[in-house]
């Protein structure tokens, strides 16, 4: 396209030389495509940087009829020695500002530029800028489509990390949902039966950040947690191992909060560890609520970090609720956050129903609260309810 622009300039204005300068992000100009008439002298120093910036800053074309009589070029011996007698420059203006400058020179044995040349070059520069802007928009649209395709593929891979079907241990109900804020999620959950079905391991994790970077870290944390969980390690020991490995593989600013509970299916006993995660909730059949608070720092912050084991027990009618901060920090149009108190209230009000019914009630209330506002962070919700066998 730039070569075609130069071709049009030479056809209509017949300069000795024409150069297109393209602007950088730092405000400087780099010499781009150029063309000169056979026999005319081509020199990279022929154009005054002062003139280029003047044209770009003011957004207006400039005409120098005679460099010898123009005070701006009195000290420019290289320009005068090269025989440059007339200059013409016009900005390439788009809606985002000046993206470049077309500069023309005429030597002593060429005709000098006139006012009508200035008007014509201004028109050509406007058309050229419009074409460049159109191409830029097409490139952005193409890049956006490519990114959307990559995000779609990343989401498919990420969904494959989540359980296709939830286990159904006797006497218990499960509900789980993961909602990304940017196509891919920095949250994930795992629910695994182990020890020949006598135990159920339930993990919810939330890595720092959002988008593709968070999704990559999510895959790392998922891979690191899969081994100790499958080996039957207790929650606190699993987190010690995962934390050490994550510290060795990622910088300190990349970390994850996580909650891991191991349920004894026969008696409802829970052994858990919480790595800096939001407090999990145990909503009793009576309406009382117990918060299972953190037992250590987030994973990936300190290699020597130890984790304590916490204990709880699910009786008939009780429900364990594990969630990520994207849920309680979801805000409505006025900036008010959903909050832990509101989540607890909905859980208590819906405690007599199944885990699926409670999960649906929470989701419906959350969506009604935020309205049309987008979620600023990923949301994950996992419920484990003990019901009659």
Tab-separated table of C-alpha atoms in Angstrom:
chain	number	residue	atom	x	y	z
A	1	UNK	CA	0.000	0.000	0.000
A	2	UNK	CA	2.801	2.454	0.848
A	3	UNK	CA	4.454	1.753	-2.489
A	4	UNK	CA	1.161	2.470	-4.255
A	5	UNK	CA	0.935	5.751	-2.363
A	6	UNK	CA	4.416	6.710	-3.579
A	7	UNK	CA	3.451	5.748	-7.116
A	8	UNK	CA	0.467	8.098	-6.967
A	9	UNK	CA	2.629	10.900	-5.557
A	10	UNK	CA	5.142	10.604	-8.392
A	11	UNK	CA	2.407	10.433	-11.002
A	12	UNK	CA	0.705	13.644	-9.871
A	13	UNK	CA	3.468	15.732	-8.263
A	14	UNK	CA	6.703	14.572	-9.945
A	15	UNK	CA	9.115	15.210	-7.028
A	16	UNK	CA	12.832	14.450	-7.095
A	17	UNK	CA	12.313	12.193	-4.080
A	18	UNK	CA	9.433	11.083	-1.878
A	19	UNK	CA	9.724	9.386	1.495
A	20	UNK	CA	7.118	8.045	3.893
A	21	UNK	CA	8.098	8.360	7.554
A	22	UNK	CA	6.230	6.183	10.037
A	23	UNK	CA	5.779	7.195	13.670
A	24	UNK	CA	6.909	5.044	16.601
A	25	UNK	CA	5.197	4.793	19.988
A	26	UNK	CA	7.902	7.024	21.505
A	27	UNK	CA	7.048	9.871	19.105
A	28	UNK	CA	10.058	9.469	16.798
A	29	UNK	CA	9.875	8.891	13.050
A	30	UNK	CA	11.511	6.086	11.123
A	31	UNK	CA	12.219	6.328	7.430
A	32	UNK	CA	9.976	3.951	5.526
A	33	UNK	CA	9.490	3.314	1.803
A	34	UNK	CA	10.970	5.905	-0.541
A	35	UNK	CA	11.363	6.589	-4.241
A	36	UNK	CA	13.446	9.024	-6.235
A	37	UNK	CA	13.697	10.067	-9.870
A	38	UNK	CA	16.674	8.575	-11.742
A	39	UNK	CA	19.520	11.043	-11.561
A	40	UNK	CA	18.179	12.757	-8.447
A	41	UNK	CA	20.251	12.528	-5.291
A	42	UNK	CA	18.755	10.361	-2.527
A	43	UNK	CA	20.073	11.127	0.952
A	44	UNK	CA	18.732	9.926	4.307
A	45	UNK	CA	19.575	13.293	5.849
A	46	UNK	CA	17.632	15.418	3.358
A	47	UNK	CA	14.601	15.946	5.557
A	48	UNK	CA	14.548	18.178	8.598
A	49	UNK	CA	13.342	16.431	11.741
A	50	UNK	CA	12.046	19.799	12.858
A	51	UNK	CA	9.825	19.983	9.795
A	52	UNK	CA	8.556	16.411	10.265
A	53	UNK	CA	7.597	17.000	13.896
A	54	UNK	CA	6.044	20.344	13.041
A	55	UNK	CA	3.816	18.676	10.472
A	56	UNK	CA	2.961	15.771	12.770
A	57	UNK	CA	2.305	17.873	15.895
A	58	UNK	CA	0.167	20.459	14.163
A	59	UNK	CA	-1.535	17.935	11.899
A	60	UNK	CA	-1.141	20.308	8.983
A	61	UNK	CA	0.790	20.093	5.708
A	62	UNK	CA	3.805	22.358	5.206
A	63	UNK	CA	5.336	23.919	2.093
A	64	UNK	CA	8.898	25.238	1.782
A	65	UNK	CA	9.152	27.001	-1.549
A	66	UNK	CA	12.828	27.934	-1.249
A	67	UNK	CA	15.152	26.415	1.371
A	68	UNK	CA	17.805	29.102	0.747
A	69	UNK	CA	15.480	31.897	1.860
A	70	UNK	CA	13.771	29.935	4.665
A	71	UNK	CA	15.297	30.748	8.071
A	72	UNK	CA	14.567	27.229	9.379
A	73	UNK	CA	17.198	25.809	7.017
A	74	UNK	CA	19.876	28.479	7.236
A	75	UNK	CA	22.182	26.109	9.146
A	76	UNK	CA	21.346	22.995	7.166
A	77	UNK	CA	24.405	22.881	4.872
A	78	UNK	CA	23.816	19.205	3.986
A	79	UNK	CA	20.389	20.122	2.692
A	80	UNK	CA	21.613	23.068	0.666
A	81	UNK	CA	24.726	21.279	-0.595
A	82	UNK	CA	22.548	18.456	-1.862
A	83	UNK	CA	20.727	20.946	-4.052
A	84	UNK	CA	17.376	20.675	-2.242
A	85	UNK	CA	15.433	23.832	-3.031
A	86	UNK	CA	11.811	22.971	-2.249
A	87	UNK	CA	10.099	20.717	0.312
A	88	UNK	CA	6.562	19.513	0.803
A	89	UNK	CA	5.214	17.423	3.699
A	90	UNK	CA	1.762	16.228	4.763
A	91	UNK	CA	0.638	14.237	7.831
A	92	UNK	CA	-1.037	10.832	7.703
A	93	UNK	CA	-3.917	11.532	10.083
A	94	UNK	CA	-6.259	8.917	11.527
A	95	UNK	CA	-8.805	9.098	14.351
A	96	UNK	CA	-6.001	8.112	16.736
A	97	UNK	CA	-3.676	10.888	15.597
A	98	UNK	CA	-0.745	11.194	13.213
A	99	UNK	CA	0.744	7.832	12.199
A	100	UNK	CA	3.280	9.194	9.729
A	101	UNK	CA	4.351	11.898	7.295
A	102	UNK	CA	4.802	11.974	3.503
A	103	UNK	CA	7.728	14.227	2.592
A	104	UNK	CA	8.683	15.356	-0.929
A	105	UNK	CA	11.759	17.183	-2.144
A	106	UNK	CA	12.508	19.097	-5.325
A	107	UNK	CA	16.058	19.877	-6.415
A	108	UNK	CA	17.332	22.902	-8.309
A	109	UNK	CA	16.805	21.306	-11.712
A	110	UNK	CA	13.186	20.372	-10.822
A	111	UNK	CA	10.212	22.676	-10.647
A	112	UNK	CA	9.535	24.092	-7.161
A	113	UNK	CA	6.412	23.042	-5.283
A	114	UNK	CA	3.413	25.370	-5.338
A	115	UNK	CA	0.275	25.870	-3.249
A	116	UNK	CA	-1.765	23.626	-5.533
A	117	UNK	CA	0.795	20.861	-4.896
A	118	UNK	CA	0.243	21.311	-1.177
A	119	UNK	CA	-3.517	20.873	-1.598
A	120	UNK	CA	-3.084	17.764	-3.744
A	121	UNK	CA	-0.601	16.132	-1.364
A	122	UNK	CA	-2.926	16.851	1.570
A	123	UNK	CA	-5.745	15.063	-0.259
A	124	UNK	CA	-3.501	12.108	-1.156
A	125	UNK	CA	-2.285	11.883	2.449
A	126	UNK	CA	-5.886	11.843	3.736
A	127	UNK	CA	-6.812	8.974	1.433
A	128	UNK	CA	-3.601	7.121	2.335
A	129	UNK	CA	-4.249	7.544	6.069
A	130	UNK	CA	-7.796	6.246	5.653
A	131	UNK	CA	-6.517	3.179	3.820
A	132	UNK	CA	-3.863	2.569	6.482
A	133	UNK	CA	-6.476	2.940	9.204
A	134	UNK	CA	-8.780	0.470	7.424
A	135	UNK	CA	-5.967	-2.068	7.148
A	136	UNK	CA	-5.165	-1.566	10.824
A	137	UNK	CA	-8.783	-2.263	11.765
A	138	UNK	CA	-8.816	-5.396	9.592
A	139	UNK	CA	-5.616	-6.598	11.244
A	140	UNK	CA	-7.092	-5.964	14.691
A	141	UNK	CA	-10.250	-7.848	13.755
A	142	UNK	CA	-8.189	-10.757	12.442
A	143	UNK	CA	-6.096	-10.803	15.609
A	144	UNK	CA	-9.256	-10.672	17.715
A	145	UNK	CA	-10.701	-13.664	15.869
A	146	UNK	CA	-7.450	-15.559	16.372
A	147	UNK	CA	-7.440	-14.760	20.082
A	148	UNK	CA	-11.090	-15.782	20.403
A	149	UNK	CA	-10.286	-19.101	18.717
A	150	UNK	CA	-7.347	-19.644	21.086
A	151	UNK	CA	-9.490	-18.757	24.088
A	152	UNK	CA	-12.122	-21.211	22.905
A	153	UNK	CA	-9.545	-23.967	22.595
A	154	UNK	CA	-8.058	-23.069	25.984
A	155	UNK	CA	-11.513	-23.258	27.555
A	156	UNK	CA	-12.089	-26.694	25.986
A	157	UNK	CA	-8.792	-27.921	27.421
A	158	UNK	CA	-9.634	-26.398	30.791
A	159	UNK	CA	-13.078	-27.980	30.865
A	160	UNK	CA	-11.393	-31.321	30.299
A	161	UNK	CA	-9.612	-30.804	33.636
A	162	UNK	CA	-12.963	-30.581	35.439
A	163	UNK	CA	-14.900	-33.746	36.312
A	164	UNK	CA	-17.238	-34.831	33.520
A	165	UNK	CA	-19.578	-36.370	36.089
A	166	UNK	CA	-19.736	-35.840	39.828
A	167	UNK	CA	-19.296	-38.874	42.070
A	168	UNK	CA	-22.359	-40.183	43.899
A	169	UNK	CA	-21.168	-41.537	47.261
A	170	UNK	CA	-24.026	-43.163	49.214
A	171	UNK	CA	-25.806	-40.728	51.495
A	172	UNK	CA	-24.246	-37.618	49.912
A	173	UNK	CA	-25.126	-35.138	47.151
A	174	UNK	CA	-22.780	-32.971	45.113
A	175	UNK	CA	-23.198	-29.780	43.112
A	176	UNK	CA	-20.445	-27.850	41.278
A	177	UNK	CA	-20.256	-24.929	38.851
A	178	UNK	CA	-17.355	-22.926	37.394
A	179	UNK	CA	-17.978	-19.575	35.658
A	180	UNK	CA	-14.995	-17.796	34.032
A	181	UNK	CA	-14.913	-14.005	33.785
A	182	UNK	CA	-12.718	-13.893	30.639
A	183	UNK	CA	-13.424	-16.983	28.586
A	184	UNK	CA	-10.943	-19.095	30.546
A	185	UNK	CA	-10.893	-19.466	34.296
A	186	UNK	CA	-8.307	-19.132	37.048
A	187	UNK	CA	-10.500	-21.338	39.253
A	188	UNK	CA	-10.884	-25.080	39.184
A	189	UNK	CA	-12.251	-27.881	41.294
A	190	UNK	CA	-11.645	-31.610	41.603
A	191	UNK	CA	-13.832	-34.217	43.305
A	192	UNK	CA	-12.241	-37.657	43.442
A	193	UNK	CA	-13.318	-40.941	45.051
A	194	UNK	CA	-10.366	-42.799	46.530
A	195	UNK	CA	-9.472	-45.646	48.892
A	196	UNK	CA	-11.907	-47.915	47.063
A	197	UNK	CA	-14.741	-45.452	47.497
A	198	UNK	CA	-14.432	-45.059	51.256
A	199	UNK	CA	-13.067	-41.502	50.910
A	200	UNK	CA	-13.979	-38.492	48.835
A	201	UNK	CA	-11.386	-35.755	48.138
A	202	UNK	CA	-12.828	-32.337	47.296
A	203	UNK	CA	-10.524	-29.558	46.075
A	204	UNK	CA	-11.306	-25.964	45.075
A	205	UNK	CA	-8.474	-23.644	43.971
A	206	UNK	CA	-8.212	-20.038	42.816
A	207	UNK	CA	-4.967	-18.910	41.186
A	208	UNK	CA	-3.823	-15.297	41.069
A	209	UNK	CA	-4.836	-13.247	38.050
A	210	UNK	CA	-7.318	-13.880	35.250
A	211	UNK	CA	-7.295	-14.868	31.594
A	212	UNK	CA	-4.768	-17.036	29.769
A	213	UNK	CA	-1.925	-16.525	32.262
A	214	UNK	CA	-4.167	-17.634	35.119
A	215	UNK	CA	-5.395	-20.579	33.038
A	216	UNK	CA	-1.799	-21.778	32.531
A	217	UNK	CA	-1.131	-21.574	36.267
A	218	UNK	CA	-4.415	-23.379	36.896
A	219	UNK	CA	-3.235	-26.312	34.776
A	220	UNK	CA	0.033	-26.377	36.746
A	221	UNK	CA	-1.721	-26.423	40.120
A	222	UNK	CA	-4.154	-29.082	38.895
A	223	UNK	CA	-1.290	-31.311	37.789
A	224	UNK	CA	0.614	-30.831	41.050
A	225	UNK	CA	-2.400	-31.614	43.241
A	226	UNK	CA	-3.536	-34.661	41.276
A	227	UNK	CA	-0.668	-36.899	42.435
A	228	UNK	CA	-0.862	-36.481	46.238
A	229	UNK	CA	-4.658	-36.662	46.136
A	230	UNK	CA	-4.600	-39.879	44.116
A	231	UNK	CA	-1.946	-41.305	46.435
A	232	UNK	CA	-4.272	-40.895	49.390
A	233	UNK	CA	-2.280	-38.278	51.301
A	234	UNK	CA	-4.109	-36.221	53.953
A	235	UNK	CA	-5.073	-32.665	53.013
A	236	UNK	CA	-2.329	-30.961	55.051
A	237	UNK	CA	0.432	-33.196	53.669
A	238	UNK	CA	-0.866	-32.751	50.123
A	239	UNK	CA	-0.634	-28.982	50.463
A	240	UNK	CA	2.893	-29.123	51.890
A	241	UNK	CA	4.053	-31.053	48.837
A	242	UNK	CA	2.164	-28.910	46.310
A	243	UNK	CA	3.368	-25.686	47.927
A	244	UNK	CA	7.024	-26.750	47.766
A	245	UNK	CA	6.793	-27.767	44.101
A	246	UNK	CA	4.860	-24.631	43.117
A	247	UNK	CA	7.431	-22.385	44.829
A	248	UNK	CA	10.175	-24.104	42.831
A	249	UNK	CA	8.352	-23.636	39.508
A	250	UNK	CA	6.746	-20.186	39.677
A	251	UNK	CA	7.669	-16.651	40.815
A	252	UNK	CA	6.258	-15.451	44.188
A	253	UNK	CA	3.651	-13.225	42.532
A	254	UNK	CA	2.058	-16.346	41.030
A	255	UNK	CA	0.226	-18.182	43.782
A	256	UNK	CA	-3.049	-19.942	44.497
A	257	UNK	CA	-5.511	-20.168	47.332
A	258	UNK	CA	-7.037	-23.600	47.783
A	259	UNK	CA	-9.305	-25.657	50.011
A	260	UNK	CA	-8.950	-29.436	50.185
A	261	UNK	CA	-11.264	-31.662	52.233
A	262	UNK	CA	-11.148	-35.433	52.608
A	263	UNK	CA	-14.496	-36.960	53.556
A	264	UNK	CA	-14.963	-40.286	55.248
A	265	UNK	CA	-18.038	-41.585	53.453
A	266	UNK	CA	-19.049	-43.969	56.247
A	267	UNK	CA	-19.153	-41.462	59.106
A	268	UNK	CA	-19.122	-37.995	57.451
A	269	UNK	CA	-15.822	-37.045	59.101
A	270	UNK	CA	-13.993	-34.219	57.296
A	271	UNK	CA	-10.271	-33.590	57.434
A	272	UNK	CA	-9.312	-30.413	55.609
A	273	UNK	CA	-6.629	-27.823	54.920
A	274	UNK	CA	-7.155	-24.284	53.679
A	275	UNK	CA	-4.298	-22.492	51.904
A	276	UNK	CA	-5.337	-18.861	52.331
A	277	UNK	CA	-8.766	-19.632	50.870
A	278	UNK	CA	-12.095	-18.006	51.664
A	279	UNK	CA	-13.682	-19.752	54.665
A	280	UNK	CA	-15.662	-22.801	53.632
A	281	UNK	CA	-19.082	-23.063	55.263
A	282	UNK	CA	-20.794	-25.931	57.013
A	283	UNK	CA	-24.511	-25.154	57.150
A	284	UNK	CA	-26.141	-27.370	59.739
A	285	UNK	CA	-29.631	-28.774	59.421
A	286	UNK	CA	-30.527	-26.591	62.407
A	287	UNK	CA	-29.513	-23.413	60.551
A	288	UNK	CA	-26.280	-22.896	62.444
A	289	UNK	CA	-23.242	-22.055	60.306
A	290	UNK	CA	-19.634	-23.063	60.967
A	291	UNK	CA	-16.783	-21.390	59.082
A	292	UNK	CA	-13.745	-23.516	58.210
A	293	UNK	CA	-10.970	-20.945	58.213
A	294	UNK	CA	-7.515	-21.012	56.627
A	295	UNK	CA	-4.849	-23.306	58.042
A	296	UNK	CA	-1.882	-21.836	56.144
A	297	UNK	CA	-0.751	-19.309	53.544
A	298	UNK	CA	-1.644	-19.521	49.825
A	299	UNK	CA	0.258	-22.102	47.789
A	300	UNK	CA	3.408	-20.825	46.111
A	301	UNK	CA	4.376	-18.039	48.507
A	302	UNK	CA	6.839	-19.663	50.941
A	303	UNK	CA	8.577	-22.950	50.206
A	304	UNK	CA	8.952	-23.852	53.906
A	305	UNK	CA	5.296	-23.198	54.693
A	306	UNK	CA	3.521	-25.874	56.741
A	307	UNK	CA	-0.211	-26.520	56.839
A	308	UNK	CA	-2.326	-27.601	59.762
A	309	UNK	CA	-5.166	-30.067	59.506
A	310	UNK	CA	-8.680	-29.029	60.454
A	311	UNK	CA	-11.572	-31.318	61.320
A	312	UNK	CA	-15.324	-31.166	61.001
A	313	UNK	CA	-18.188	-33.592	60.603
A	314	UNK	CA	-21.192	-33.628	58.311
A	315	UNK	CA	-24.367	-34.953	59.910
A	316	UNK	CA	-27.583	-35.718	58.072
A	317	UNK	CA	-29.007	-32.485	56.659
A	318	UNK	CA	-25.654	-30.643	56.802
A	319	UNK	CA	-24.025	-29.091	53.727
A	320	UNK	CA	-20.434	-28.070	53.015
A	321	UNK	CA	-20.153	-24.974	50.783
A	322	UNK	CA	-16.813	-24.149	49.151
A	323	UNK	CA	-16.500	-21.105	46.881
A	324	UNK	CA	-13.949	-18.673	45.436
A	325	UNK	CA	-13.674	-14.951	46.133
A	326	UNK	CA	-15.123	-14.078	42.717
A	327	UNK	CA	-18.518	-15.007	44.121
A	328	UNK	CA	-18.570	-12.949	47.334
A	329	UNK	CA	-16.763	-10.033	45.648
A	330	UNK	CA	-19.163	-9.869	42.681
A	331	UNK	CA	-20.548	-6.323	42.551
A	332	UNK	CA	-23.775	-4.770	41.308
A	333	UNK	CA	-24.183	-1.523	39.362
A	334	UNK	CA	-23.691	0.599	42.502
A	335	UNK	CA	-20.419	-1.157	43.394
A	336	UNK	CA	-21.911	-3.069	46.338
A	337	UNK	CA	-20.397	-6.554	46.755
A	338	UNK	CA	-22.485	-9.711	47.140
A	339	UNK	CA	-20.670	-10.540	50.366
A	340	UNK	CA	-20.338	-13.504	52.701
A	341	UNK	CA	-23.345	-12.557	54.848
A	342	UNK	CA	-25.708	-12.701	51.877
A	343	UNK	CA	-24.252	-16.045	50.765
A	344	UNK	CA	-24.776	-17.467	54.267
A	345	UNK	CA	-28.356	-16.181	54.371
A	346	UNK	CA	-29.263	-17.873	51.069
A	347	UNK	CA	-27.610	-21.123	52.178
A	348	UNK	CA	-29.511	-21.131	55.471
A	349	UNK	CA	-32.833	-20.334	53.767
A	350	UNK	CA	-32.396	-23.178	51.236
A	351	UNK	CA	-30.844	-25.751	53.606
A	352	UNK	CA	-33.854	-28.083	53.576
A	353	UNK	CA	-33.544	-28.747	49.867
A	354	UNK	CA	-31.073	-30.898	47.961
A	355	UNK	CA	-27.532	-29.771	47.138
A	356	UNK	CA	-28.684	-29.048	43.593
A	357	UNK	CA	-31.579	-26.950	44.872
A	358	UNK	CA	-29.314	-25.006	47.244
A	359	UNK	CA	-26.766	-24.438	44.465
A	360	UNK	CA	-29.503	-23.216	42.138
A	361	UNK	CA	-30.823	-20.854	44.802
A	362	UNK	CA	-27.351	-19.371	45.330
A	363	UNK	CA	-26.784	-18.891	41.606
A	364	UNK	CA	-30.199	-17.326	41.083
A	365	UNK	CA	-29.703	-14.932	43.993
A	366	UNK	CA	-26.220	-13.971	42.815
A	367	UNK	CA	-27.393	-13.265	39.271
A	368	UNK	CA	-30.315	-11.239	40.556
A	369	UNK	CA	-27.954	-9.208	42.733
A	370	UNK	CA	-25.358	-8.305	40.068
A	371	UNK	CA	-27.942	-7.823	37.301
A	372	UNK	CA	-26.332	-6.951	33.981
A	373	UNK	CA	-22.922	-6.214	35.529
A	374	UNK	CA	-20.148	-8.527	34.285
A	375	UNK	CA	-18.277	-10.636	36.815
A	376	UNK	CA	-14.895	-9.084	37.566
A	377	UNK	CA	-13.408	-12.418	38.655
A	378	UNK	CA	-13.946	-16.116	38.079
A	379	UNK	CA	-16.596	-17.824	40.233
A	380	UNK	CA	-16.594	-21.397	41.467
A	381	UNK	CA	-19.108	-23.027	43.803
A	382	UNK	CA	-19.011	-26.610	45.129
A	383	UNK	CA	-21.564	-28.084	47.519
A	384	UNK	CA	-21.387	-31.393	49.401
A	385	UNK	CA	-24.565	-32.278	51.269
A	386	UNK	CA	-25.217	-35.218	53.554
A	387	UNK	CA	-28.682	-36.532	53.099
A	388	UNK	CA	-30.453	-39.746	54.126
A	389	UNK	CA	-28.948	-42.887	52.569
